[in-house]
GROMACS .gro file of N, CA, C and O in nm:
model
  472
    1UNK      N    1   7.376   1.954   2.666
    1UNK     CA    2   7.432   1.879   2.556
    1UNK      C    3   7.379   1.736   2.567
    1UNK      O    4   7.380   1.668   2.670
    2UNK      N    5   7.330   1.696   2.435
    2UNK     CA    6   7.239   1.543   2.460
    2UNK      C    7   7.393   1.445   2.458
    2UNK      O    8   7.504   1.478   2.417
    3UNK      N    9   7.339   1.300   2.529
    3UNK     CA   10   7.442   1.224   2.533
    3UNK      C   11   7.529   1.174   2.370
    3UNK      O   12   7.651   1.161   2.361
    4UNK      N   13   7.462   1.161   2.292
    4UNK     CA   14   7.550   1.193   2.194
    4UNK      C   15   7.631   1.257   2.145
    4UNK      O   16   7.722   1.194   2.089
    5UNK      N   17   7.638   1.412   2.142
    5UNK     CA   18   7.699   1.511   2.113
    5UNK      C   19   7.876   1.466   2.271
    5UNK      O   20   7.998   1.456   2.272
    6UNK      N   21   7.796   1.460   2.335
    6UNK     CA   22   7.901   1.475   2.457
    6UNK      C   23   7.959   1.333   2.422
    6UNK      O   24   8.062   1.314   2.486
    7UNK      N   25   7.939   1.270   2.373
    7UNK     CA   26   8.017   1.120   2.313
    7UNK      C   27   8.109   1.177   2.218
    7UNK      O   28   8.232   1.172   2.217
    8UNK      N   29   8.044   1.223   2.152
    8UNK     CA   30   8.138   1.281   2.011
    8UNK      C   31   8.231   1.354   2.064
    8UNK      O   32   8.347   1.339   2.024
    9UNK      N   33   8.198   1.450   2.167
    9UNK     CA   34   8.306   1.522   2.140
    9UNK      C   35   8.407   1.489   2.253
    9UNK      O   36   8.521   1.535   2.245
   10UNK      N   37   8.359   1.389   2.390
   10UNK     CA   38   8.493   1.279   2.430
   10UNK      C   39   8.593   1.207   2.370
   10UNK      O   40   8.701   1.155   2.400
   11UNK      N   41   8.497   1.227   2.246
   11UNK     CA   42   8.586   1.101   2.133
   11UNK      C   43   8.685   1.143   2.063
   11UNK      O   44   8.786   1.078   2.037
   12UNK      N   45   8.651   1.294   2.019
   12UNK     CA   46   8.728   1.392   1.945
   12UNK      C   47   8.847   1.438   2.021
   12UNK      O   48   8.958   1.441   1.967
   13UNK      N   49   8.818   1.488   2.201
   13UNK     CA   50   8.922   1.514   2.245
   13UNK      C   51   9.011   1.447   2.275
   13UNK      O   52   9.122   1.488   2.308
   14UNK      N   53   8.960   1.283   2.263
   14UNK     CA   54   9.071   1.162   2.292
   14UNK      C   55   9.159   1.138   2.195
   14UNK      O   56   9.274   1.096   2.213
   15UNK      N   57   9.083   1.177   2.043
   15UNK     CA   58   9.178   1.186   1.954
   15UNK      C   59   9.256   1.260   1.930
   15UNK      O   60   9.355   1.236   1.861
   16UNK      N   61   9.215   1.424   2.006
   16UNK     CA   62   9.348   1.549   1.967
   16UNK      C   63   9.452   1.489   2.090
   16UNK      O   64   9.570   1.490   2.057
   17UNK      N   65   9.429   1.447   2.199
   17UNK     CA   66   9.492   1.468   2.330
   17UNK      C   67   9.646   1.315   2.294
   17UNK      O   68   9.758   1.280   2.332
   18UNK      N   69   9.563   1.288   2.220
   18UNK     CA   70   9.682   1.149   2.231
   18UNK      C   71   9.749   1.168   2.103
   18UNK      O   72   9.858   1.111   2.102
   19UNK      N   73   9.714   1.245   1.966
   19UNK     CA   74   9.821   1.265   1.880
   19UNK      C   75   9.760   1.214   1.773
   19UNK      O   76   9.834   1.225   1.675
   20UNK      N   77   9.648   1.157   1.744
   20UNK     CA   78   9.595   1.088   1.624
   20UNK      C   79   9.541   1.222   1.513
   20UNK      O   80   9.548   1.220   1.390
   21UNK      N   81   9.491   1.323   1.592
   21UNK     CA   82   9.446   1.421   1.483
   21UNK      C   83   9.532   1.484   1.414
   21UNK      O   84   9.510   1.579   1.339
   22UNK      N   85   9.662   1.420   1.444
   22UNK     CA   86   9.761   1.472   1.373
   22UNK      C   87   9.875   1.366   1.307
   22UNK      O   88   9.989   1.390   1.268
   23UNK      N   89   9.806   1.252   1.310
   23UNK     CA   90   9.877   1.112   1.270
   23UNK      C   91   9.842   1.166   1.061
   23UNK      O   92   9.763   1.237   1.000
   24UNK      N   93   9.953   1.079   1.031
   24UNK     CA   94   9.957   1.054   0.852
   24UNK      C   95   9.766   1.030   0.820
   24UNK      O   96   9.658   1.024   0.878
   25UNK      N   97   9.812   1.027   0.725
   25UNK     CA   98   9.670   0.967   0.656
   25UNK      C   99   9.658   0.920   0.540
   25UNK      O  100   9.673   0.988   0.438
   26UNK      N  101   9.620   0.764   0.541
   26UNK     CA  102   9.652   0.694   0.391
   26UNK      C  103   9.464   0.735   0.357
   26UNK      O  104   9.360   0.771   0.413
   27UNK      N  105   9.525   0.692   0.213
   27UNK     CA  106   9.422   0.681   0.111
   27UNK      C  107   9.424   0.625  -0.014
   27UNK      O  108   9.544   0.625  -0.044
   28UNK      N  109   9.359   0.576  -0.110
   28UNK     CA  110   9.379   0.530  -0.203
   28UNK      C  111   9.505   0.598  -0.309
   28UNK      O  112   9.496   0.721  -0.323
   29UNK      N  113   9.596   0.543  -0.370
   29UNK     CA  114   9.649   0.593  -0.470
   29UNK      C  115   9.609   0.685  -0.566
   29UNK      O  116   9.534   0.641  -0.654
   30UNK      N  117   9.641   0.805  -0.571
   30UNK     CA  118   9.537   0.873  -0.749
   30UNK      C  119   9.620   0.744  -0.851
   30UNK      O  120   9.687   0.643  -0.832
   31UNK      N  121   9.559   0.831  -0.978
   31UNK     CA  122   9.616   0.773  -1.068
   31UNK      C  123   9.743   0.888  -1.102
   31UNK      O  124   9.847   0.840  -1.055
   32UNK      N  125   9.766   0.996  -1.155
   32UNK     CA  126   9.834   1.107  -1.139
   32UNK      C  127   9.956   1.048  -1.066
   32UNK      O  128  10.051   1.015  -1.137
   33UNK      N  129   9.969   1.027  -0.918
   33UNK     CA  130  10.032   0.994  -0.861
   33UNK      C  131  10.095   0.815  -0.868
   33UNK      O  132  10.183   0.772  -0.793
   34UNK      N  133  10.056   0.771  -0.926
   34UNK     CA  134  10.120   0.614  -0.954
   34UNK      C  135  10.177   0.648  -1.110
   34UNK      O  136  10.260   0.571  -1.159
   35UNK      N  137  10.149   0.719  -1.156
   35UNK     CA  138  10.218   0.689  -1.292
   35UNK      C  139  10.355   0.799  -1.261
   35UNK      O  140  10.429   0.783  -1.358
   36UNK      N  141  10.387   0.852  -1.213
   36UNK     CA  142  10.503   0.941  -1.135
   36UNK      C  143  10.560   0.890  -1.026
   36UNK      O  144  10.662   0.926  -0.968
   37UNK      N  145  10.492   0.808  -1.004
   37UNK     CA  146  10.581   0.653  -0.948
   37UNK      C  147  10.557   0.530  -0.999
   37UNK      O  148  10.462   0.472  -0.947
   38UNK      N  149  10.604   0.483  -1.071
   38UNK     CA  150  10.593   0.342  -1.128
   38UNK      C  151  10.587   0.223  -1.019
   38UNK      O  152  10.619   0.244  -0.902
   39UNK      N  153  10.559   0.137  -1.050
   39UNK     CA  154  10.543   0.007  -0.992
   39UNK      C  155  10.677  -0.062  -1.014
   39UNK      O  156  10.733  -0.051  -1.123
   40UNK      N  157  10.722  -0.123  -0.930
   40UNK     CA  158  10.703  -0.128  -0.754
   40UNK      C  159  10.765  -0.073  -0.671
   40UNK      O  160  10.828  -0.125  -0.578
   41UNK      N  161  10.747   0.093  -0.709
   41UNK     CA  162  10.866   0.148  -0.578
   41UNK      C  163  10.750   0.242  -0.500
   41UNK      O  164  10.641   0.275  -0.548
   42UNK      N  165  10.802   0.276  -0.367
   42UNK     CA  166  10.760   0.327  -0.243
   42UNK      C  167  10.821   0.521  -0.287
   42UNK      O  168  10.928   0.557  -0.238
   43UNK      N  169  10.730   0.635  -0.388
   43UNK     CA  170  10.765   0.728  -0.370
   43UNK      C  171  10.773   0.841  -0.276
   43UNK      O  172  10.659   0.841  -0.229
   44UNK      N  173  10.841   0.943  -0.216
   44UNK     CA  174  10.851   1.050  -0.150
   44UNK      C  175  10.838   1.160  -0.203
   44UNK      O  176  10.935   1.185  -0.274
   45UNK      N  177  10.735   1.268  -0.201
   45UNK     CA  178  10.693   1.419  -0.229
   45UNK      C  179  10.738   1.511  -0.128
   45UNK      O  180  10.739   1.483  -0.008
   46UNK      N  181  10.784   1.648  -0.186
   46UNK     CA  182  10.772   1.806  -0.119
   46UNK      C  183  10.684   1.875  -0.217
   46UNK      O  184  10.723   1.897  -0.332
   47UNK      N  185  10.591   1.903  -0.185
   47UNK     CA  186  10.480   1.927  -0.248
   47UNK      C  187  10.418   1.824  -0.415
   47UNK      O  188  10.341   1.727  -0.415
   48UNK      N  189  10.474   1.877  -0.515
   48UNK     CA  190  10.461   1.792  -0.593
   48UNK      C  191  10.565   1.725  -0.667
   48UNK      O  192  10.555   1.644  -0.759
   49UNK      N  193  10.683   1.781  -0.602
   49UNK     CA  194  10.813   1.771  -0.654
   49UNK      C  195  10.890   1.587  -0.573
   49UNK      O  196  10.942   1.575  -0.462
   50UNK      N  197  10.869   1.470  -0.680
   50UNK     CA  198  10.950   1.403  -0.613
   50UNK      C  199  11.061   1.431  -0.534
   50UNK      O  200  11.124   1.532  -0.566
   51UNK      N  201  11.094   1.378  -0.453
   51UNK     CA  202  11.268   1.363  -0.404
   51UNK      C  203  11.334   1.266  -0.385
   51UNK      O  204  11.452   1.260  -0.351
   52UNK      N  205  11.226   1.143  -0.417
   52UNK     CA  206  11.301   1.006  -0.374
   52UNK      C  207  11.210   0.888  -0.450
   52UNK      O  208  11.098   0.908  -0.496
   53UNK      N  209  11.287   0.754  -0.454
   53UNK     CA  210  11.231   0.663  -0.447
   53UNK      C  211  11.274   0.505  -0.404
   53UNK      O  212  11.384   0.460  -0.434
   54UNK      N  213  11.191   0.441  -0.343
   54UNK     CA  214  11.282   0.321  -0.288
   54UNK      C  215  11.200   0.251  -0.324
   54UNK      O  216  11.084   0.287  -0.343
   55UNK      N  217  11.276   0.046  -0.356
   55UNK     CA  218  11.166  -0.053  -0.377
   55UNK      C  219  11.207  -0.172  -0.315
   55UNK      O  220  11.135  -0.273  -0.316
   56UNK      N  221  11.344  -0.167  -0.246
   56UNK     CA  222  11.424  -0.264  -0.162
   56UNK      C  223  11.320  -0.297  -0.065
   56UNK      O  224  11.247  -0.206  -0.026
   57UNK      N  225  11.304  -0.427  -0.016
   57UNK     CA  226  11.260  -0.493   0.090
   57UNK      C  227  11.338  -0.513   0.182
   57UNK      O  228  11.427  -0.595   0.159
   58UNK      N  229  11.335  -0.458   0.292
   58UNK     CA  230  11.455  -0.453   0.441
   58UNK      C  231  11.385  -0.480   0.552
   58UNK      O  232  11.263  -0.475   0.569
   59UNK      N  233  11.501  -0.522   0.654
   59UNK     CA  234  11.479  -0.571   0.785
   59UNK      C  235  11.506  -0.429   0.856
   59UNK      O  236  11.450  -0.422   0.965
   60UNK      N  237  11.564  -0.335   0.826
   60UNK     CA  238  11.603  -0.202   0.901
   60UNK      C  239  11.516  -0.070   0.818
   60UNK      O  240  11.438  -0.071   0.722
   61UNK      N  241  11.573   0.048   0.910
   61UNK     CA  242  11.532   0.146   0.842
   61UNK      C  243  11.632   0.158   0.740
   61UNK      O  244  11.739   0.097   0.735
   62UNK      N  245  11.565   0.278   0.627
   62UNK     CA  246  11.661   0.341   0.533
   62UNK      C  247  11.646   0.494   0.572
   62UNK      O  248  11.542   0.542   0.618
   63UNK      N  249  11.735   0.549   0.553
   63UNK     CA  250  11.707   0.686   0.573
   63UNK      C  251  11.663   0.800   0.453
   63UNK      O  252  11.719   0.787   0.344
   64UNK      N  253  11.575   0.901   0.468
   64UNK     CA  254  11.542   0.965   0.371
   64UNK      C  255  11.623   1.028   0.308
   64UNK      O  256  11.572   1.074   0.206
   65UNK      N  257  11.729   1.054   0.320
   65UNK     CA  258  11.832   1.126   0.278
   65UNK      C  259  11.719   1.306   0.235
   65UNK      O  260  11.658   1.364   0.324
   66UNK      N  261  11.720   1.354   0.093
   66UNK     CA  262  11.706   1.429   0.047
   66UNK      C  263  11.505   1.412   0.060
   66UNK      O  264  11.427   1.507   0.054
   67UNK      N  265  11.480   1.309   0.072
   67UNK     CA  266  11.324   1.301   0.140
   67UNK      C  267  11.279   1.312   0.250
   67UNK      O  268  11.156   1.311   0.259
   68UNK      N  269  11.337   1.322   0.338
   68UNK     CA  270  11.331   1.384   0.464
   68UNK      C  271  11.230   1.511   0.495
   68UNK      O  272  11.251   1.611   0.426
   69UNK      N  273  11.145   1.517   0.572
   69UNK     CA  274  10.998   1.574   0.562
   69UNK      C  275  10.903   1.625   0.483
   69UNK      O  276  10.837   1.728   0.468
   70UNK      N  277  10.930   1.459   0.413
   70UNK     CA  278  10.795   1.526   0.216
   70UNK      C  279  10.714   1.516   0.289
   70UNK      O  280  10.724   1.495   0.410
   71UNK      N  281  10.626   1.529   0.231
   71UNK     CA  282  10.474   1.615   0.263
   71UNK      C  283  10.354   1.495   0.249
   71UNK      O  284  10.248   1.488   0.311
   72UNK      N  285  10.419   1.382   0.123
   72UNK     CA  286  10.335   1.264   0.096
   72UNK      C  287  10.452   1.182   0.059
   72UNK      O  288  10.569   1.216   0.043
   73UNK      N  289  10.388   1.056   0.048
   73UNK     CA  290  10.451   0.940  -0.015
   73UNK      C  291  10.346   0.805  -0.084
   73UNK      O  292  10.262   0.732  -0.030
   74UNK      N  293  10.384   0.813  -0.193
   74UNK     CA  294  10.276   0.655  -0.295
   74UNK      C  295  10.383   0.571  -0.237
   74UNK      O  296  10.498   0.594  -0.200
   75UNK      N  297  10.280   0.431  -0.243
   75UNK     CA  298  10.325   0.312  -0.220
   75UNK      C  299  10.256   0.290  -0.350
   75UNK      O  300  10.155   0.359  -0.368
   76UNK      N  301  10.301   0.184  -0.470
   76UNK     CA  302  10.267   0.165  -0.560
   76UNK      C  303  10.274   0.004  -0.577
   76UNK      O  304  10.219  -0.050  -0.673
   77UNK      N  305  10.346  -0.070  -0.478
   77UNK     CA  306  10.327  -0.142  -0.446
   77UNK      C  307  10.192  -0.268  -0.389
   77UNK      O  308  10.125  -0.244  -0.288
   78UNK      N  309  10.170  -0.406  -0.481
   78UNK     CA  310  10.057  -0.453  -0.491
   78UNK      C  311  10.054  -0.519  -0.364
   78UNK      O  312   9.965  -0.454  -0.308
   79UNK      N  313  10.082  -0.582  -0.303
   79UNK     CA  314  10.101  -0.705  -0.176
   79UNK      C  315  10.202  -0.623  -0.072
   79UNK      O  316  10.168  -0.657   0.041
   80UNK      N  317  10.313  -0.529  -0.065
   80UNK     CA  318  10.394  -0.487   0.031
   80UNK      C  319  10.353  -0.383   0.113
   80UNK      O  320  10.284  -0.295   0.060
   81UNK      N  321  10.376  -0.375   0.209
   81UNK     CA  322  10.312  -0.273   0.292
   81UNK      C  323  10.456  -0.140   0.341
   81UNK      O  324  10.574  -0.169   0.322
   82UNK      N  325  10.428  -0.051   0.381
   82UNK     CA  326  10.579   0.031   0.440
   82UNK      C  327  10.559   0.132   0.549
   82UNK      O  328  10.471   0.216   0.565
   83UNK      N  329  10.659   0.100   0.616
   83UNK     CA  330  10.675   0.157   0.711
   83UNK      C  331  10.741   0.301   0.709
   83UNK      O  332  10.847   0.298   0.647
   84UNK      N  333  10.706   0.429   0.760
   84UNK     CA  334  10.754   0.527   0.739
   84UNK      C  335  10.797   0.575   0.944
   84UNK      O  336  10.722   0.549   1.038
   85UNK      N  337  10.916   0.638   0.951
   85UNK     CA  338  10.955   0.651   1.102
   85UNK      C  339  10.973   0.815   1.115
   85UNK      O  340  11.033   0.873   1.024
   86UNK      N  341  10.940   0.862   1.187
   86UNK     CA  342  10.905   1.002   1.184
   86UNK      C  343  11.021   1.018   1.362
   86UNK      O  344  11.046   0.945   1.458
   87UNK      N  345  11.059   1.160   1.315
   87UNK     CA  346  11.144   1.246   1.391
   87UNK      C  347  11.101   1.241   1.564
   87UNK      O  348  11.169   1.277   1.660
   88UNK      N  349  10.991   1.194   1.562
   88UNK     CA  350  10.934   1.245   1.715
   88UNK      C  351  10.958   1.047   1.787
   88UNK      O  352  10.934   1.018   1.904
   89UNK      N  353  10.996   0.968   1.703
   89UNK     CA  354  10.991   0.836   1.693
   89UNK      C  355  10.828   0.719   1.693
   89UNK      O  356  10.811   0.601   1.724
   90UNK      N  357  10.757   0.805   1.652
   90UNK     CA  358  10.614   0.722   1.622
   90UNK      C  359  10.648   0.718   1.461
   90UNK      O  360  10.705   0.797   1.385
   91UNK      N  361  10.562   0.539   1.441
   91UNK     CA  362  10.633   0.491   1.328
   91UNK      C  363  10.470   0.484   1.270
   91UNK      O  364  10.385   0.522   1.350
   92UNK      N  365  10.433   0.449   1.165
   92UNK     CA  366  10.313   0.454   1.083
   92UNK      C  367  10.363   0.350   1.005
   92UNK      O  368  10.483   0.328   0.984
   93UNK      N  369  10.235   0.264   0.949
   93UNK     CA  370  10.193   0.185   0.810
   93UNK      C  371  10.119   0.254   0.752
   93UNK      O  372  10.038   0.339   0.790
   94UNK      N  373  10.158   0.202   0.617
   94UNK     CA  374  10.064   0.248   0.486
   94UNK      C  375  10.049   0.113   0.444
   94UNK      O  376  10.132   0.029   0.479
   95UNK      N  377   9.951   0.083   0.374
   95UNK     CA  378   9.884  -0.033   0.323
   95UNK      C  379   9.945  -0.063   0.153
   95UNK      O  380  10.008   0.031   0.104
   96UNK      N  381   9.931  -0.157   0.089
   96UNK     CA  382   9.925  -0.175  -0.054
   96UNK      C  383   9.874  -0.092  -0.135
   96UNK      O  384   9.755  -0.121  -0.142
   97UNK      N  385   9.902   0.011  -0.214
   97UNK     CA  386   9.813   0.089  -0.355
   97UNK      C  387   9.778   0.177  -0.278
   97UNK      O  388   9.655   0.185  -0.271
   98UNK      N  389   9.858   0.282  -0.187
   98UNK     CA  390   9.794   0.386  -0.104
   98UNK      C  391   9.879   0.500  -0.099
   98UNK      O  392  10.000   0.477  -0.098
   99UNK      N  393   9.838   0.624  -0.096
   99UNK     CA  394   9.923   0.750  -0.054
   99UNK      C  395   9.889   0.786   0.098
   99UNK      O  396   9.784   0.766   0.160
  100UNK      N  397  10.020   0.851   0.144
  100UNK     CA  398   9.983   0.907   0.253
  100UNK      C  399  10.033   1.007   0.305
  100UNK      O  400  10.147   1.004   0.351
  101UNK      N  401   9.955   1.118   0.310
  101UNK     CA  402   9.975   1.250   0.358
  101UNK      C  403  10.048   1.274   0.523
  101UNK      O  404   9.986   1.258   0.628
  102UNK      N  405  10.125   1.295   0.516
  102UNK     CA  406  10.209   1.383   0.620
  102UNK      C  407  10.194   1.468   0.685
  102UNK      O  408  10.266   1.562   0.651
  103UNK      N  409  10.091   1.505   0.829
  103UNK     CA  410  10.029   1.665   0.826
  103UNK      C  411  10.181   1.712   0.913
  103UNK      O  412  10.274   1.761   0.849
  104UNK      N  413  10.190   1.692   1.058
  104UNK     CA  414  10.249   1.814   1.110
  104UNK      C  415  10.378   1.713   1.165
  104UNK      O  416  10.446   1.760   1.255
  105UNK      N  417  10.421   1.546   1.103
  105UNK     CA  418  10.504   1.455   1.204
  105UNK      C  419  10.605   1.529   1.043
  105UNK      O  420  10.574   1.579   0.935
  106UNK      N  421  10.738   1.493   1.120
  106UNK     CA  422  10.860   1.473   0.979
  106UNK      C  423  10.879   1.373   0.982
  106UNK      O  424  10.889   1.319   1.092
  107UNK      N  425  10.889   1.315   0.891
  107UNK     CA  426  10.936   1.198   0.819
  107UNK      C  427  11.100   1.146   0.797
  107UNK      O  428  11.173   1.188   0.708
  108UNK      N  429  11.135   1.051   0.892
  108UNK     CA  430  11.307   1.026   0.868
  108UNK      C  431  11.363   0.919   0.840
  108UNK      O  432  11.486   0.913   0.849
  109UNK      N  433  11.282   0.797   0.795
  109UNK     CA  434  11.290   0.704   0.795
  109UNK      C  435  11.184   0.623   0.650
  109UNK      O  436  11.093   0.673   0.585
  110UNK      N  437  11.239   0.498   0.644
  110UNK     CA  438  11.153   0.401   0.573
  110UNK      C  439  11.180   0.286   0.583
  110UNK      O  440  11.300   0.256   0.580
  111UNK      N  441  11.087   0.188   0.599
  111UNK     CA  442  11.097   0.039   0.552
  111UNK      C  443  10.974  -0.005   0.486
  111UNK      O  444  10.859   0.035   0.507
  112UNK      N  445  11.011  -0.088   0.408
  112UNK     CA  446  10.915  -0.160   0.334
  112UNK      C  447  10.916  -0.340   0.355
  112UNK      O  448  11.019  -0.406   0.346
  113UNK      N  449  10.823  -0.381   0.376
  113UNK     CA  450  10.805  -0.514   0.442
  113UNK      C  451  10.670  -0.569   0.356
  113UNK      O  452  10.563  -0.513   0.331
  114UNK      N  453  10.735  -0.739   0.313
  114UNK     CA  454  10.667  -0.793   0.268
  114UNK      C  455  10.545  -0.840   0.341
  114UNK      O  456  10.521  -0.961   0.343
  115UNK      N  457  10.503  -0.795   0.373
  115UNK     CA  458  10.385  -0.828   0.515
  115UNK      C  459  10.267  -0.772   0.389
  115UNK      O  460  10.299  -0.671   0.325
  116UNK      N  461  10.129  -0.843   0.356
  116UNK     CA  462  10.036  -0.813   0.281
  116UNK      C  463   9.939  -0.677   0.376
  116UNK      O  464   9.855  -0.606   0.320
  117UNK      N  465   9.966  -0.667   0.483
  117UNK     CA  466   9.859  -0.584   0.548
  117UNK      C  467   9.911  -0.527   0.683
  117UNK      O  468   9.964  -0.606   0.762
  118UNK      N  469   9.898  -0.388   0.717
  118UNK     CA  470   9.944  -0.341   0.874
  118UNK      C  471   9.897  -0.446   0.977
  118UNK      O  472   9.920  -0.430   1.096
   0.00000   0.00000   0.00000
């Protein structure tokens, strides 16, 4: 195996072994998805089915109540960033104007913080 390949795939197992290949994953907002959440709230999905929405700015968590392990969540939000707190207690940011997919953490928590950037 040339030294590259064996880089790559040190790199790969550092990422399954510590939990990242299975961390959220933001991405840009669709459009689909911001207009089914309006501006400026932080939405929660089970598949495509809302279950929630929040736009309060807090110092604590909120709890998901009935959103409790959606699958995604829009931030529709221009400048605020949010915090989502998952069951295993690793916490994630999502950025401004971003969705973010949920693969295998549950989701039990939220804050949203005026902070422009993670």
């Amino acid at each position: 195996m040339n030294t590259r390949k064996r880089l790559a795939f040190s790199l790969a197992a550092v990422a399954f072994s510590s939990g990242l290949a299975f961390a959220p994953m933001a991405s840009a907002a669709p459009k689909a998805a911001t207009a089914a959440c309006p501006y400026p709230y932080v939405c929660f999905y089970k598949g495509s089915t809302k279950t929630g929405s929040f736009k309060d700015v807090t110092s604590s968590w909120q709890n998901l109540g009935a959103s409790k392990g959606a699958s995604s969540m829009v931030n529709t939000r221009h400048d605020d960033i949010v915090y989502t707190h998952f069951t295993n207690g690793k916490t994630y940011c999502t950025p401004p104007s971003s969705t973010t997919t949920f693969n295998s953490w549950v989701v039990d928590k939220v804050r949203i913080s005026s902070a422009a950037s993670c």
